[in-house]
Amino acid sequence: MLFKKDIEPRCAYCAHGARLEGDSILCRKKGVVQAGESCRSFKYDPLLRVPPRPAVLDFSRLDDEDFSL
């Protein structure tokens, strides 16, 4: 599955919104709103959502014995 089914609605990645400067979104339905808000007209646009960065692996505590069979 590429996307989760239970995406939390936010104006930051709604198809009706366009990002303004800072944390503001210009919504076709509600006008200027904050990115964390949502309304019942929310329509998910996967291209607007920026996924969280993956965790960085720490290899410094591993040695060569951990990688041998």
mmCIF file of C-alpha atoms in Angstrom:
data_model
loop_
_atom_site.group_PDB
_atom_site.id
_atom_site.type_symbol
_atom_site.label_atom_id
_atom_site.label_comp_id
_atom_site.label_asym_id
_atom_site.label_seq_id
_atom_site.Cartn_x
_atom_site.Cartn_y
_atom_site.Cartn_z
ATOM 1 C CA MET A 1 0.000 0.000 0.000
ATOM 2 C CA LEU A 2 1.450 3.326 -1.025
ATOM 3 C CA PHE A 3 -0.616 5.613 1.235
ATOM 4 C CA LYS A 4 -2.277 5.092 4.589
ATOM 5 C CA LYS A 5 -6.078 4.961 4.603
ATOM 6 C CA ASP A 6 -6.440 7.104 7.729
ATOM 7 C CA ILE A 7 -4.633 10.311 6.702
ATOM 8 C CA GLU A 8 -5.288 13.118 9.173
ATOM 9 C CA PRO A 9 -7.026 15.958 7.278
ATOM 10 C CA ARG A 10 -4.928 19.131 7.088
ATOM 11 C CA CYS A 11 -5.158 22.142 4.837
ATOM 12 C CA ALA A 12 -1.428 21.796 4.110
ATOM 13 C CA TYR A 13 -2.117 18.892 1.723
ATOM 14 C CA CYS A 14 -5.662 19.602 0.570
ATOM 15 C CA ALA A 15 -6.475 19.895 -3.132
ATOM 16 C CA HIS A 16 -8.497 23.090 -2.465
ATOM 17 C CA GLY A 17 -5.574 24.977 -0.906
ATOM 18 C CA ALA A 18 -2.520 26.850 -2.139
ATOM 19 C CA ARG A 19 0.438 27.592 0.108
ATOM 20 C CA LEU A 20 1.099 31.218 0.979
ATOM 21 C CA GLU A 21 4.117 32.591 2.819
ATOM 22 C CA GLY A 22 4.863 31.054 6.200
ATOM 23 C CA ASP A 23 2.292 28.677 7.667
ATOM 24 C CA SER A 24 -0.736 30.057 5.816
ATOM 25 C CA ILE A 25 -2.883 28.365 3.183
ATOM 26 C CA LEU A 26 -5.254 30.074 0.750
ATOM 27 C CA CYS A 27 -8.328 27.829 0.587
ATOM 28 C CA ARG A 28 -10.965 28.123 -2.167
ATOM 29 C CA LYS A 29 -13.657 27.301 0.389
ATOM 30 C CA LYS A 30 -12.580 29.104 3.588
ATOM 31 C CA GLY A 31 -10.099 31.822 2.540
ATOM 32 C CA VAL A 32 -6.807 32.212 4.433
ATOM 33 C CA VAL A 33 -6.343 29.490 7.074
ATOM 34 C CA GLN A 34 -3.479 27.905 9.013
ATOM 35 C CA ALA A 35 -1.800 24.795 7.566
ATOM 36 C CA GLY A 36 -2.857 22.564 10.490
ATOM 37 C CA GLU A 37 -6.583 23.293 10.194
ATOM 38 C CA SER A 38 -9.103 21.335 8.149
ATOM 39 C CA CYS A 39 -12.760 21.496 7.115
ATOM 40 C CA ARG A 40 -15.311 19.026 5.821
ATOM 41 C CA SER A 41 -14.451 19.973 2.217
ATOM 42 C CA PHE A 42 -11.027 18.338 2.634
ATOM 43 C CA LYS A 43 -9.837 16.486 -0.462
ATOM 44 C CA TYR A 44 -6.493 14.684 -0.156
ATOM 45 C CA ASP A 45 -3.824 15.520 -2.737
ATOM 46 C CA PRO A 46 -0.844 13.145 -2.297
ATOM 47 C CA LEU A 47 1.466 15.411 -4.302
ATOM 48 C CA LEU A 48 1.184 18.195 -1.704
ATOM 49 C CA ARG A 49 2.099 16.012 1.282
ATOM 50 C CA VAL A 50 5.762 15.899 2.313
ATOM 51 C CA PRO A 51 6.418 12.616 4.158
ATOM 52 C CA PRO A 52 8.621 12.601 7.271
ATOM 53 C CA ARG A 53 12.321 11.927 6.822
ATOM 54 C CA PRO A 54 13.390 8.325 7.455
ATOM 55 C CA ALA A 55 15.390 7.631 10.600
ATOM 56 C CA VAL A 56 19.156 7.885 10.227
ATOM 57 C CA LEU A 57 20.905 4.618 10.999
ATOM 58 C CA ASP A 58 23.822 4.750 13.442
ATOM 59 C CA PHE A 59 26.551 2.376 12.225
ATOM 60 C CA SER A 60 29.207 3.753 14.575
ATOM 61 C CA ARG A 61 28.396 1.224 17.308
ATOM 62 C CA LEU A 62 28.707 -1.754 14.930
ATOM 63 C CA ASP A 63 31.978 -3.479 14.039
ATOM 64 C CA ASP A 64 33.092 -5.992 11.381
ATOM 65 C CA GLU A 65 31.955 -8.982 13.442
ATOM 66 C CA ASP A 66 28.339 -7.835 13.159
ATOM 67 C CA PHE A 67 28.520 -8.153 9.354
ATOM 68 C CA SER A 68 30.167 -11.568 9.131
ATOM 69 C CA LEU A 69 28.522 -14.987 9.020
#
